PDB file of C-alpha atoms in Angstrom:
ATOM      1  CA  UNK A 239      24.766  -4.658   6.972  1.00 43.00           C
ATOM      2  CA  UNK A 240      25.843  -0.913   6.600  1.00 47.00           C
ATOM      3  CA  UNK A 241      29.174   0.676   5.993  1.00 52.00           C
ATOM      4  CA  UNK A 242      28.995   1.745  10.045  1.00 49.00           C
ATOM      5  CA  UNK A 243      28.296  -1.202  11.279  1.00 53.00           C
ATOM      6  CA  UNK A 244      30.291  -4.956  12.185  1.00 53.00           C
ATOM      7  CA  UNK A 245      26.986  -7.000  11.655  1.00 52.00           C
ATOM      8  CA  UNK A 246      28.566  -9.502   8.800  1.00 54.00           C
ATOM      9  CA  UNK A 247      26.568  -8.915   5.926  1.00 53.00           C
ATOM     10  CA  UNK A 248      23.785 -10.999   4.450  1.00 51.00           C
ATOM     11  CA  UNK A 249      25.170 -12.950   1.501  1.00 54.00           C
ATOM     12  CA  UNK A 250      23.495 -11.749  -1.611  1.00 47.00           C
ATOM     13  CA  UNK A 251      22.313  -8.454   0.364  1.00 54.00           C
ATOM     14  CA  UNK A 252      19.119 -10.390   0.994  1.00 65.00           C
ATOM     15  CA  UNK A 253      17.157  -8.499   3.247  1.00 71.00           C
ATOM     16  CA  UNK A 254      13.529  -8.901   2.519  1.00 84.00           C
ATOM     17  CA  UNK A 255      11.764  -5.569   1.462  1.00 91.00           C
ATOM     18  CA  UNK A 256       9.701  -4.501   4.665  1.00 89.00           C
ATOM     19  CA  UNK A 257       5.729  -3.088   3.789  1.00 91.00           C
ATOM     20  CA  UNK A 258       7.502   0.529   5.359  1.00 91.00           C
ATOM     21  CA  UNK A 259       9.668   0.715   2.750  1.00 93.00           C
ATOM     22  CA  UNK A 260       7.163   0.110   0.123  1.00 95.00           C
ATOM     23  CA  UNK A 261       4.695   2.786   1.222  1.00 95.00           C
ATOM     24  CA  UNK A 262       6.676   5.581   0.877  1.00 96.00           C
ATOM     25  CA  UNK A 263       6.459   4.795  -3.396  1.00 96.00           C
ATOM     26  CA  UNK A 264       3.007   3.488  -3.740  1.00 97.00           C
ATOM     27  CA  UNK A 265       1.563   7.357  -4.871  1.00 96.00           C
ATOM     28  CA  UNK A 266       4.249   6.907  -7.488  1.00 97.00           C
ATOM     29  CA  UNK A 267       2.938   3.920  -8.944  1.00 97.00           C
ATOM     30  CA  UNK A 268      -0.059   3.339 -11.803  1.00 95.00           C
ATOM     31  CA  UNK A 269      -2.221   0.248 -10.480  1.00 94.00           C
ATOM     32  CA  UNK A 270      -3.330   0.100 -14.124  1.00 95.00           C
ATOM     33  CA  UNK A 271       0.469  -0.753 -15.207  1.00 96.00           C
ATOM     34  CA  UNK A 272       2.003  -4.125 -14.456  1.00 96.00           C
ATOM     35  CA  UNK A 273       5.368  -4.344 -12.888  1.00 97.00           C
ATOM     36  CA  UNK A 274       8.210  -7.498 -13.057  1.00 97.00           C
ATOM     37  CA  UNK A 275      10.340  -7.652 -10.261  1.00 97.00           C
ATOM     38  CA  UNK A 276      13.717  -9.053 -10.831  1.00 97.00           C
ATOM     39  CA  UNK A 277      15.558  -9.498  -7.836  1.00 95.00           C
ATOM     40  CA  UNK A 278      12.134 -11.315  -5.693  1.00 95.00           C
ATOM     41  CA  UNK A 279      14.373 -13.301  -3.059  1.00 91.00           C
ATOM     42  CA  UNK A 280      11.528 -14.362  -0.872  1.00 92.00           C
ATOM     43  CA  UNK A 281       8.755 -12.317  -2.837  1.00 93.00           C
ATOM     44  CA  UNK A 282       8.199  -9.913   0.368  1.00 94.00           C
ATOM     45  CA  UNK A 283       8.322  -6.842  -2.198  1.00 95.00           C
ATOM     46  CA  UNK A 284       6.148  -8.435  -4.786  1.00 95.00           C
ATOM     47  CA  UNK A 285       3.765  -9.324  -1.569  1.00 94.00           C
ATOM     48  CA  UNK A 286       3.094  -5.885  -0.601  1.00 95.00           C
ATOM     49  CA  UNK A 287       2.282  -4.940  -3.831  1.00 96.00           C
ATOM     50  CA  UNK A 288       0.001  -6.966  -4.515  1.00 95.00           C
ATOM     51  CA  UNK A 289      -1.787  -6.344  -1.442  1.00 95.00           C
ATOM     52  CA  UNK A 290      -1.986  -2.599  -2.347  1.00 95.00           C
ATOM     53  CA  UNK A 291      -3.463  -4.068  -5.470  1.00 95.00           C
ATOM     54  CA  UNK A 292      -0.527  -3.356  -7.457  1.00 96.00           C
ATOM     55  CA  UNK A 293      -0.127  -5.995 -10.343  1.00 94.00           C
ATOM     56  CA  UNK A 294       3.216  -7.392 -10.845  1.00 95.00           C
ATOM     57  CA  UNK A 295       3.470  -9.613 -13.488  1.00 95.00           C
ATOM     58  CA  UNK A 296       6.449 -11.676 -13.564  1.00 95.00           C
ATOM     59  CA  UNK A 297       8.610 -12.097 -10.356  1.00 95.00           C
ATOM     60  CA  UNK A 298      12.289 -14.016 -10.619  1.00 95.00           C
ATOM     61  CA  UNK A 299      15.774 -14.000  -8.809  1.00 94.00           C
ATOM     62  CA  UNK A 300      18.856 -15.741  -9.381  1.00 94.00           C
ATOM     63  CA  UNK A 301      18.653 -17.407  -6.264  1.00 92.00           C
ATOM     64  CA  UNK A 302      14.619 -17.790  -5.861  1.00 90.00           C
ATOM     65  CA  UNK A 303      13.266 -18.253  -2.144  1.00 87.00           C
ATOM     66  CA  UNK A 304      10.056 -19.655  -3.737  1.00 86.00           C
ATOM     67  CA  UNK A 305       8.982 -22.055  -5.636  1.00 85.00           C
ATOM     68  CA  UNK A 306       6.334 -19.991  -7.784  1.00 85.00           C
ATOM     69  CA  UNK A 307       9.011 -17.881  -8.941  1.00 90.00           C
ATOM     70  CA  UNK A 308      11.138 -18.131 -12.063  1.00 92.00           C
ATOM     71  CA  UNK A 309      15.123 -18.719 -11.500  1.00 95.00           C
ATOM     72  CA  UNK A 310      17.233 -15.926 -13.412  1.00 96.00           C
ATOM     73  CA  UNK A 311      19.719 -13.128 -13.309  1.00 97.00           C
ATOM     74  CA  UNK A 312      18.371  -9.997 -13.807  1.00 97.00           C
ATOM     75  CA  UNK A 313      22.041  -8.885 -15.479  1.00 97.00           C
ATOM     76  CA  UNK A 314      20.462 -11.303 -18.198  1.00 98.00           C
ATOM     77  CA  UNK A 315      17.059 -10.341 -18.853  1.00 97.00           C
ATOM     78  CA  UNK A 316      16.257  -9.657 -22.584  1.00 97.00           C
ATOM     79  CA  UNK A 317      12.767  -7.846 -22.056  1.00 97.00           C
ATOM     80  CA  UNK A 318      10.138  -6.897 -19.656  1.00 97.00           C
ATOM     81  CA  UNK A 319       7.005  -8.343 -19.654  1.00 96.00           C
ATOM     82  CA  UNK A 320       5.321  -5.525 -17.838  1.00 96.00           C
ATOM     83  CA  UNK A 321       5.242  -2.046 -18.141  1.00 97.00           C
ATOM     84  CA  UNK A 322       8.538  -1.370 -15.974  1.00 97.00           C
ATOM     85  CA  UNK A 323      10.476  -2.837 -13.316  1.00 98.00           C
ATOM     86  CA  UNK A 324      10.571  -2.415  -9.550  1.00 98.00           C
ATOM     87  CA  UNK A 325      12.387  -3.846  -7.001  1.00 97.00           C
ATOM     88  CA  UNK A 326      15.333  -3.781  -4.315  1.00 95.00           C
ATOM     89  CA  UNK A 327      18.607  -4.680  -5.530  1.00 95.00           C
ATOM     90  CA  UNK A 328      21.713  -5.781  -4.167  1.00 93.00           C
ATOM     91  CA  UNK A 329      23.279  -2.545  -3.030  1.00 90.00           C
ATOM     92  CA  UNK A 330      26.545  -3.947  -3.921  1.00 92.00           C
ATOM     93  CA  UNK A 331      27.918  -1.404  -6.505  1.00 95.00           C
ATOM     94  CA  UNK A 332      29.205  -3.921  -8.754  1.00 95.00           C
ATOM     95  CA  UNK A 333      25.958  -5.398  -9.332  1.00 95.00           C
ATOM     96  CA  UNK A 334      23.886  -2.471  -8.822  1.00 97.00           C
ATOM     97  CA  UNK A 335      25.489  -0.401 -11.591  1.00 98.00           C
ATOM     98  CA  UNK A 336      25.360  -3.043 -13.945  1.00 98.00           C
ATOM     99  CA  UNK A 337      21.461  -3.525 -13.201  1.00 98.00           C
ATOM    100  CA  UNK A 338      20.807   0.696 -13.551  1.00 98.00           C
ATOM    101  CA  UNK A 339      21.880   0.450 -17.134  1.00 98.00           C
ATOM    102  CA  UNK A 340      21.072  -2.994 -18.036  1.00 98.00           C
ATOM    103  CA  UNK A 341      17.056  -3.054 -16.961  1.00 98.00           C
ATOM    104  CA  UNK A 342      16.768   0.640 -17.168  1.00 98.00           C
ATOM    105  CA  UNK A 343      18.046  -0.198 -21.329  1.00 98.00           C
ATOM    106  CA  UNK A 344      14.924  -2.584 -20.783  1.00 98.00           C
ATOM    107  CA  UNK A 345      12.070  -0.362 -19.765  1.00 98.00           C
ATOM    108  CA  UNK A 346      11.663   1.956 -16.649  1.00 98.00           C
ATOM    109  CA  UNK A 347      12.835   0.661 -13.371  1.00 97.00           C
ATOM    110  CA  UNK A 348      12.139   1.709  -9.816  1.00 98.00           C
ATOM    111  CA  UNK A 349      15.125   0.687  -7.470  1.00 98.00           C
ATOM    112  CA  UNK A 350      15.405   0.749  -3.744  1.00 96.00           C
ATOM    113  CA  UNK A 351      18.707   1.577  -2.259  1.00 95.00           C
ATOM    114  CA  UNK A 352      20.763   3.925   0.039  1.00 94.00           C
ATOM    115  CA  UNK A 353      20.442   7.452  -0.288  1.00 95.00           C
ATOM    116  CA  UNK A 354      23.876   8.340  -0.056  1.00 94.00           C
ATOM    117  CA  UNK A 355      24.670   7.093  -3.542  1.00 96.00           C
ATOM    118  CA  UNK A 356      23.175  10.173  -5.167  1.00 96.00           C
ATOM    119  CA  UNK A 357      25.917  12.311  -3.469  1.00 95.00           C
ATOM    120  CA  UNK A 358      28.623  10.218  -4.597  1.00 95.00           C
ATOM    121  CA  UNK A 359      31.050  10.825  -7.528  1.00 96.00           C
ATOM    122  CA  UNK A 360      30.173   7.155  -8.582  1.00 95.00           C
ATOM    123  CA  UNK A 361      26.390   8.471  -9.084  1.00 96.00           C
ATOM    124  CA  UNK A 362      27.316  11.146 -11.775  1.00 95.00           C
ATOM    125  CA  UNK A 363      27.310   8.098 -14.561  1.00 95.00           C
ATOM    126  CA  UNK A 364      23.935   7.372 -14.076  1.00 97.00           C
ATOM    127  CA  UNK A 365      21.855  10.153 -12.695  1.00 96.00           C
ATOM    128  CA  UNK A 366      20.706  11.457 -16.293  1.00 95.00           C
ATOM    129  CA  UNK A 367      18.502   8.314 -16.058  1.00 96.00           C
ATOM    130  CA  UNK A 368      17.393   9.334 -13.103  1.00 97.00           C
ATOM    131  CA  UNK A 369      14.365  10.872 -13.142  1.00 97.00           C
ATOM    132  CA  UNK A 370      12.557  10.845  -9.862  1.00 97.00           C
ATOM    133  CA  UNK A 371      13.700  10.131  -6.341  1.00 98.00           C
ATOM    134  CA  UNK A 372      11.495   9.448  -3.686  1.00 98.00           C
ATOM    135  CA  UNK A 373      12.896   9.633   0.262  1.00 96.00           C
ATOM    136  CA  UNK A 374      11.881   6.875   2.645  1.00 94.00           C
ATOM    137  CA  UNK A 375      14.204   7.604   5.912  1.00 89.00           C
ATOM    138  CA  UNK A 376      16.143   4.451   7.443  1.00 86.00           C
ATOM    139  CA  UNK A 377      14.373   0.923   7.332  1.00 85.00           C
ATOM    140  CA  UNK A 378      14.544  -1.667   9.772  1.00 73.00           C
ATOM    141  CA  UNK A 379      15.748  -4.549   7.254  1.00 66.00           C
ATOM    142  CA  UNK A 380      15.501  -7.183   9.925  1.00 70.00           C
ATOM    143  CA  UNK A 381      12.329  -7.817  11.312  1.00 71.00           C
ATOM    144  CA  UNK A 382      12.360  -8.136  15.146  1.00 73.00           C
ATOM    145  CA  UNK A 383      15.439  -6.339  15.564  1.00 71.00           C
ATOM    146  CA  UNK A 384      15.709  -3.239  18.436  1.00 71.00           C
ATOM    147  CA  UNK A 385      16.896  -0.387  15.926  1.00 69.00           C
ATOM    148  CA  UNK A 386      16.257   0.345  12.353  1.00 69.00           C
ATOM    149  CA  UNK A 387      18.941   0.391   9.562  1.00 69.00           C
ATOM    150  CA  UNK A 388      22.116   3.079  10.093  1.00 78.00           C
ATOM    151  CA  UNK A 389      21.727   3.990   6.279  1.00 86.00           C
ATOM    152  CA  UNK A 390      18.843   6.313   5.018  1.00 89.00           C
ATOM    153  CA  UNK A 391      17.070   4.574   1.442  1.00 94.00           C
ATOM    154  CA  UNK A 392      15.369   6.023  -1.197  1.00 96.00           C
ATOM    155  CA  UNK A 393      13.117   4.612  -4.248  1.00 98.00           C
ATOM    156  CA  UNK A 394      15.184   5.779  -7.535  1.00 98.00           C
ATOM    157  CA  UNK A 395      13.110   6.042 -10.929  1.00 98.00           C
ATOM    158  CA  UNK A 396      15.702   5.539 -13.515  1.00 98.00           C
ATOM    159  CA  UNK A 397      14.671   5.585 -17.831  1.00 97.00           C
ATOM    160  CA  UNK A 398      17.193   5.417 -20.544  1.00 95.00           C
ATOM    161  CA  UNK A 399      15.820   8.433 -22.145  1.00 91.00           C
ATOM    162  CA  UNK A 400      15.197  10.713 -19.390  1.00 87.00           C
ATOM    163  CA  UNK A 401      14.478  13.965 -19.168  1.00 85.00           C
ATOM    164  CA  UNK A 402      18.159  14.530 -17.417  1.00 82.00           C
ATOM    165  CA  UNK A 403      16.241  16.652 -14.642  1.00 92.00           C
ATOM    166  CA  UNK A 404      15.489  15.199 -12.001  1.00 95.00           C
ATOM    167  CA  UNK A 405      12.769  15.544  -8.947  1.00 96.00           C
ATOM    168  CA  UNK A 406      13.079  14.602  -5.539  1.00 96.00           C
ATOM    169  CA  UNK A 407      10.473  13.569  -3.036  1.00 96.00           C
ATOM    170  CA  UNK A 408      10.943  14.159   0.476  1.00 92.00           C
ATOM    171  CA  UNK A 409       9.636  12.564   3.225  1.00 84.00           C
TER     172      UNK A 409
END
């Protein structure tokens, strides 16, 4: 799944979001503020919220892997019904760039995605809507496997009007 690795990718990039990737954020988060998650896939992400009594409000992918969840493209949202959005995007960049500006446009949006970005020339276009970033380490995507993920993730808290400074969490 990683740029070091010869495991043939996932189509989509769906890799369910484990519960250790979501802990890392949950200080971050306002229980009184309701969340939509965009990209669900099989509503792992939207699971562990809710369980740490986070409300999430409206859940929907383009390819949903339930049936209580609404069918649609993120790229086309109009609005947000919540407060803000969270969830783990494809990390492909042609989707993932698209989705920074589009939902972030929309109302605030958490994403979860390598850390490496940030470093890269690519990242410059977007990090003055980045406002927080909070580490999480390497994640092991697939459950059951021997070894954790080779790339290291953080959560990235990205506003259209942002301050243009921006804090990072570590670990």
């Amino acid at each position: 799944m990683g740029k070091r690795s010869d495991f043939k990718r996932v189509e989509r990039d769906f890799y369910p979001t484990p519960m250790a990737a979501v802990t890392p954020i949950l200080p971050f988060l306002d229980v009184d503020l309701e969340y939509d998650e965009p990209c669900a896939g099989d509503g792992a992400l939207v699971n562990h919220l809710f369980y740490h009594d986070i409300n999430v409000s409206s859940c929907s992918d383009i390819e949903p892997q339930q049936k209580n969840m609404n069918q649609q493209d993120a790229l086309k949202l109009e609005y947000c019904k919540g407060d803000m959005f969270i969830t783990n995007p494809p990390w492909d960049r042609k989707i993932l760039h698209p989705l920074i500006t589009h939902l972030s446009n929309l109302a605030p949006l958490w994403l979860l995605f390598d850390a490496d970005w940030m470093h890269t020339k690519q990242a410059a276009a977007y990090m003055h809507r980045c406002e927080m970033i909070v580490s999480i380490g390497r994640v092991k995507w697939i459950p059951n496997s021997p070894s954790v993920g080779k790339d290291n993730c953080c959560w990235y808290f990205f506003k259209k009007n942002a301050s243009g400074e921006t804090r990072f969490y570590g670990r």
